[in-house]
Amino acid sequence: DARVTQTPRDKVTEMGQEVTMRCQPILGHNTVFWYRQTMMQGLELLAYFRNRAPLDDSGMPKDRFSAEMPDATLATLKIQPSEPRDSAVYFCASGPGQVDGELFFGEGSRLTVL
Amino acid sequence: GENVEQHPSTLSVQEGDSAVIKCTYSDSASNYFPWYKQELGKRPQLIIDIRSNVGEKKDQRIAVTLNKTAKHFSLHITETQPEDSAVYFCAASRGNQGGKLIFGQGTELSVKP
């Protein structure tokens, strides 16, 4: 049963600390998405990649957020420095390619910044 | 860019009743419209989708309708059951952006036994 894997599942940190979230997409999927979920904003698209190349990161605060895909099996989302308003659940999702279809979500990383 | 509006934000129905959730989109180039269900503390999962060349699609108790002229689409759940209680998200995509989905704000559906 292929699944998107995210770590950590839960993270509590203090304001100003660096946070790194990791995602392993489903093997063979070539598109990877980072979404942020809050009560107020629903599911916001932060960034996405196709074949490891960043296609769109316009939803991401550039001064503190960065997203990378060092290889086809790993996507990272980094926040430095973190702020209380970054508290949210961060979902990674992967998809099979250029044709629209189902996105497969990971279980999410719940981030709390104190 | 695309903007998706979803209504209502909360919906409460009695078991056995029908539930309808509506979404509108802004980008006339969008041509793929999925619906995701998210149970409490879980990940969103696809339940049904529709493409712009189809006006309606059904899968057992759920159906989706699309009006391209008006740029709106709806999710219909009949004979609701307590296990249908969840947050439902609509989304829209252009079809040439590798699956990029823009989501609505979500509807929290509560089915009362």
GROMACS .gro file of C-alpha atoms in nm:
model
  227
    1ASP     CA    1   0.000   0.000   0.000
    2ALA     CA    2   0.192   0.303  -0.129
    3ARG     CA    3   0.168   0.609   0.092
    4VAL     CA    4   0.319   0.953   0.126
    5THR     CA    5   0.529   0.962   0.441
    6GLN     CA    6   0.583   1.278   0.644
    7THR     CA    7   0.803   1.350   0.943
    8PRO     CA    8   0.774   1.469   1.210
    9ARG     CA    9   0.407   1.404   1.287
   10ASP     CA   10   0.411   1.657   1.568
   11LYS     CA   11   0.656   1.933   1.647
   12VAL     CA   12   0.649   2.187   1.926
   13THR     CA   13   0.915   2.453   1.912
   14GLU     CA   14   0.989   2.800   2.037
   15MET     CA   15   0.969   3.114   1.831
   16GLY     CA   16   1.289   3.180   1.643
   17GLN     CA   17   1.389   2.816   1.607
   18GLU     CA   18   1.446   2.644   1.274
   19VAL     CA   19   1.194   2.379   1.171
   20THR     CA   20   1.242   2.124   0.895
   21MET     CA   21   0.964   1.900   0.771
   22ARG     CA   22   1.030   1.606   0.543
   23CYS     CA   23   0.823   1.419   0.291
   24GLN     CA   24   0.876   1.098   0.099
   25PRO     CA   25   0.644   1.093  -0.203
   26ILE     CA   26   0.499   0.777  -0.350
   27LEU     CA   27   0.756   0.602  -0.566
   28GLY     CA   28   0.707   0.696  -0.929
   29HIS     CA   29   0.511   1.015  -0.860
   30ASN     CA   30   0.679   1.315  -1.018
   31THR     CA   31   0.477   1.601  -0.871
   32VAL     CA   32   0.503   1.701  -0.505
   33PHE     CA   33   0.299   1.964  -0.326
   34TRP     CA   34   0.322   2.137   0.011
   35TYR     CA   35  -0.007   2.261   0.161
   36ARG     CA   36  -0.066   2.437   0.491
   37GLN     CA   37  -0.393   2.388   0.678
   38THR     CA   38  -0.527   2.631   0.935
   39MET     CA   39  -0.879   2.685   1.061
   40MET     CA   40  -0.893   3.030   0.902
   41GLN     CA   41  -0.729   2.962   0.565
   42GLY     CA   42  -0.826   2.607   0.482
   43LEU     CA   43  -0.576   2.428   0.257
   44GLU     CA   44  -0.327   2.679   0.117
   45LEU     CA   45  -0.081   2.578  -0.153
   46LEU     CA   46   0.269   2.680  -0.049
   47ALA     CA   47   0.487   2.526  -0.321
   48TYR     CA   48   0.506   2.246  -0.571
   49PHE     CA   49   0.759   2.057  -0.777
   50ARG     CA   50   0.754   1.857  -1.098
   51ASN     CA   51   1.044   1.622  -1.162
   52ARG     CA   52   1.216   1.788  -0.864
   53ALA     CA   53   1.207   2.133  -1.028
   54PRO     CA   54   1.019   2.404  -0.836
   55LEU     CA   55   0.723   2.524  -1.042
   56ASP     CA   56   0.543   2.762  -0.812
   57ASP     CA   57   0.623   2.885  -0.464
   58SER     CA   58   0.420   3.204  -0.478
   59GLY     CA   59   0.211   3.094  -0.179
   60MET     CA   60   0.513   3.075   0.045
   61PRO     CA   61   0.654   3.359   0.259
   62LYS     CA   62   0.994   3.390   0.095
   63ASP     CA   63   1.175   3.555   0.382
   64ARG     CA   64   1.144   3.259   0.617
   65PHE     CA   65   1.022   2.956   0.420
   66SER     CA   66   1.215   2.743   0.174
   67ALA     CA   67   1.122   2.424  -0.010
   68GLU     CA   68   1.356   2.184  -0.184
   69MET     CA   69   1.371   1.839  -0.340
   70PRO     CA   70   1.726   1.713  -0.294
   71ASP     CA   71   1.629   1.389  -0.468
   72ALA     CA   72   1.322   1.213  -0.605
   73THR     CA   73   1.249   1.044  -0.272
   74LEU     CA   74   1.272   1.348  -0.046
   75ALA     CA   75   1.104   1.688  -0.029
   76THR     CA   76   1.176   1.933   0.251
   77LEU     CA   77   1.003   2.241   0.386
   78LYS     CA   78   1.209   2.462   0.613
   79ILE     CA   79   1.103   2.755   0.830
   80GLN     CA   80   1.373   2.978   0.970
   81PRO     CA   81   1.306   3.158   1.198
   82SER     CA   82   0.969   3.017   1.303
   83GLU     CA   83   0.691   3.239   1.438
   84PRO     CA   84   0.370   3.161   1.631
   85ARG     CA   85   0.162   3.241   1.319
   86ASP     CA   86   0.330   2.946   1.145
   87SER     CA   87   0.145   2.707   1.374
   88ALA     CA   88  -0.058   2.483   1.143
   89VAL     CA   89  -0.072   2.136   0.993
   90TYR     CA   90   0.157   2.103   0.693
   91PHE     CA   91   0.059   1.843   0.434
   92CYS     CA   92   0.271   1.699   0.162
   93ALA     CA   93   0.096   1.542  -0.137
   94SER     CA   94   0.223   1.367  -0.445
   95GLY     CA   95   0.070   1.298  -0.783
   96PRO     CA   96   0.152   1.077  -1.079
   97GLY     CA   97   0.226   1.345  -1.335
   98GLN     CA   98   0.104   1.602  -1.577
   99VAL     CA   99  -0.247   1.473  -1.626
  100ASP     CA  100  -0.483   1.590  -1.354
  101GLY     CA  101  -0.584   1.323  -1.114
  102GLU     CA  102  -0.583   1.221  -0.755
  103LEU     CA  103  -0.336   1.377  -0.517
  104PHE     CA  104  -0.222   1.149  -0.238
  105PHE     CA  105  -0.173   1.327   0.092
  106GLY     CA  106   0.056   1.235   0.376
  107GLU     CA  107  -0.069   1.232   0.734
  108GLY     CA  108   0.057   1.583   0.793
  109SER     CA  109   0.304   1.749   1.028
  110ARG     CA  110   0.139   1.942   1.309
  111LEU     CA  111   0.358   2.239   1.400
  112THR     CA  112   0.313   2.444   1.716
  113VAL     CA  113   0.534   2.749   1.762
  114LEU     CA  114   0.526   2.892   2.112
  115GLY     CA  115  -0.495   3.309  -1.025
  116GLU     CA  116  -0.772   3.068  -0.945
  117ASN     CA  117  -1.001   3.138  -0.651
  118VAL     CA  118  -1.247   2.880  -0.517
  119GLU     CA  119  -1.534   2.975  -0.289
  120GLN     CA  120  -1.719   2.708  -0.092
  121HIS     CA  121  -2.052   2.723   0.095
  122PRO     CA  122  -2.171   2.657   0.353
  123SER     CA  123  -1.884   2.648   0.601
  124THR     CA  124  -2.085   2.423   0.833
  125LEU     CA  125  -2.378   2.194   0.762
  126SER     CA  126  -2.580   1.984   1.003
  127VAL     CA  127  -2.830   1.723   0.881
  128GLN     CA  128  -3.026   1.436   1.025
  129GLU     CA  129  -2.922   1.085   0.935
  130GLY     CA  130  -3.096   0.983   0.614
  131ASP     CA  131  -3.133   1.337   0.483
  132SER     CA  132  -2.945   1.475   0.185
  133ALA     CA  133  -2.655   1.721   0.201
  134VAL     CA  134  -2.547   1.965  -0.068
  135ILE     CA  135  -2.223   2.163  -0.076
  136LYS     CA  136  -2.160   2.426  -0.342
  137CYS     CA  137  -1.846   2.576  -0.490
  138THR     CA  138  -1.772   2.849  -0.740
  139TYR     CA  139  -1.445   2.906  -0.923
  140SER     CA  140  -1.302   3.207  -1.098
  141ASP     CA  141  -1.068   3.071  -1.366
  142SER     CA  142  -1.264   2.974  -1.679
  143ALA     CA  143  -0.965   2.763  -1.789
  144SER     CA  144  -1.012   2.523  -1.495
  145ASN     CA  145  -1.128   2.184  -1.616
  146TYR     CA  146  -1.082   1.938  -1.331
  147PHE     CA  147  -1.288   1.950  -1.012
  148PRO     CA  148  -1.224   1.697  -0.733
  149TRP     CA  149  -1.381   1.666  -0.390
  150TYR     CA  150  -1.181   1.554  -0.087
  151LYS     CA  151  -1.306   1.427   0.247
  152GLN     CA  152  -1.105   1.484   0.563
  153GLU     CA  153  -1.200   1.304   0.881
  154LEU     CA  154  -1.093   1.452   1.211
  155GLY     CA  155  -0.717   1.430   1.253
  156LYS     CA  156  -0.672   1.252   0.922
  157ARG     CA  157  -0.542   1.337   0.577
  158PRO     CA  158  -0.767   1.458   0.294
  159GLN     CA  159  -0.873   1.179   0.059
  160LEU     CA  160  -1.035   1.197  -0.283
  161ILE     CA  161  -1.397   1.083  -0.290
  162ILE     CA  162  -1.513   1.189  -0.636
  163ASP     CA  163  -1.401   1.410  -0.923
  164ILE     CA  164  -1.544   1.551  -1.244
  165ARG     CA  165  -1.392   1.686  -1.560
  166SER     CA  166  -1.523   1.973  -1.767
  167ASN     CA  167  -1.654   1.753  -2.049
  168VAL     CA  168  -1.907   1.594  -1.811
  169GLY     CA  169  -2.206   1.756  -1.641
  170GLU     CA  170  -2.273   1.501  -1.370
  171LYS     CA  171  -2.107   1.201  -1.212
  172LYS     CA  172  -2.239   0.955  -0.954
  173ASP     CA  173  -2.081   0.701  -0.725
  174GLN     CA  174  -2.331   0.526  -0.501
  175ARG     CA  175  -2.461   0.787  -0.255
  176ILE     CA  176  -2.248   1.074  -0.377
  177ALA     CA  177  -2.279   1.278  -0.693
  178VAL     CA  178  -2.117   1.587  -0.835
  179THR     CA  179  -2.266   1.831  -1.084
  180LEU     CA  180  -2.084   2.092  -1.288
  181ASN     CA  181  -2.215   2.406  -1.457
  182LYS     CA  182  -1.931   2.546  -1.664
  183THR     CA  183  -2.125   2.847  -1.783
  184ALA     CA  184  -2.194   2.959  -1.429
  185LYS     CA  185  -1.857   2.831  -1.305
  186HIS     CA  186  -1.998   2.637  -1.018
  187PHE     CA  187  -2.007   2.275  -0.907
  188SER     CA  188  -2.178   2.093  -0.626
  189LEU     CA  189  -2.145   1.780  -0.414
  190HIS     CA  190  -2.461   1.588  -0.329
  191ILE     CA  191  -2.471   1.320  -0.061
  192THR     CA  192  -2.793   1.123  -0.027
  193GLU     CA  193  -2.909   0.903   0.261
  194THR     CA  194  -2.644   1.051   0.488
  195GLN     CA  195  -2.492   0.836   0.759
  196PRO     CA  196  -2.298   0.933   1.075
  197GLU     CA  197  -1.975   0.817   0.909
  198ASP     CA  198  -2.024   1.090   0.646
  199SER     CA  199  -1.943   1.344   0.919
  200ALA     CA  200  -1.618   1.512   0.812
  201VAL     CA  201  -1.481   1.823   0.644
  202TYR     CA  202  -1.532   1.828   0.269
  203PHE     CA  203  -1.313   2.032   0.035
  204CYS     CA  204  -1.379   2.118  -0.326
  205ALA     CA  205  -1.090   2.206  -0.555
  206ALA     CA  206  -1.021   2.323  -0.908
  207SER     CA  207  -0.734   2.272  -1.146
  208ARG     CA  208  -0.636   2.393  -1.492
  209GLY     CA  209  -0.516   2.063  -1.624
  210ASN     CA  210  -0.182   2.185  -1.754
  211GLN     CA  211  -0.015   2.249  -1.422
  212GLY     CA  212   0.079   1.900  -1.315
  213GLY     CA  213  -0.211   1.849  -1.079
  214LYS     CA  214  -0.193   2.181  -0.893
  215LEU     CA  215  -0.516   2.209  -0.695
  216ILE     CA  216  -0.666   2.523  -0.546
  217PHE     CA  217  -0.898   2.431  -0.261
  218GLY     CA  218  -1.212   2.589  -0.123
  219GLN     CA  219  -1.233   2.675   0.246
  220GLY     CA  220  -1.402   2.350   0.345
  221THR     CA  221  -1.743   2.250   0.477
  222GLU     CA  222  -1.780   2.077   0.811
  223LEU     CA  223  -2.063   1.827   0.773
  224SER     CA  224  -2.226   1.684   1.083
  225VAL     CA  225  -2.474   1.399   1.047
  226LYS     CA  226  -2.684   1.352   1.358
  227PRO     CA  227  -2.815   1.003   1.435
   0.00000   0.00000   0.00000
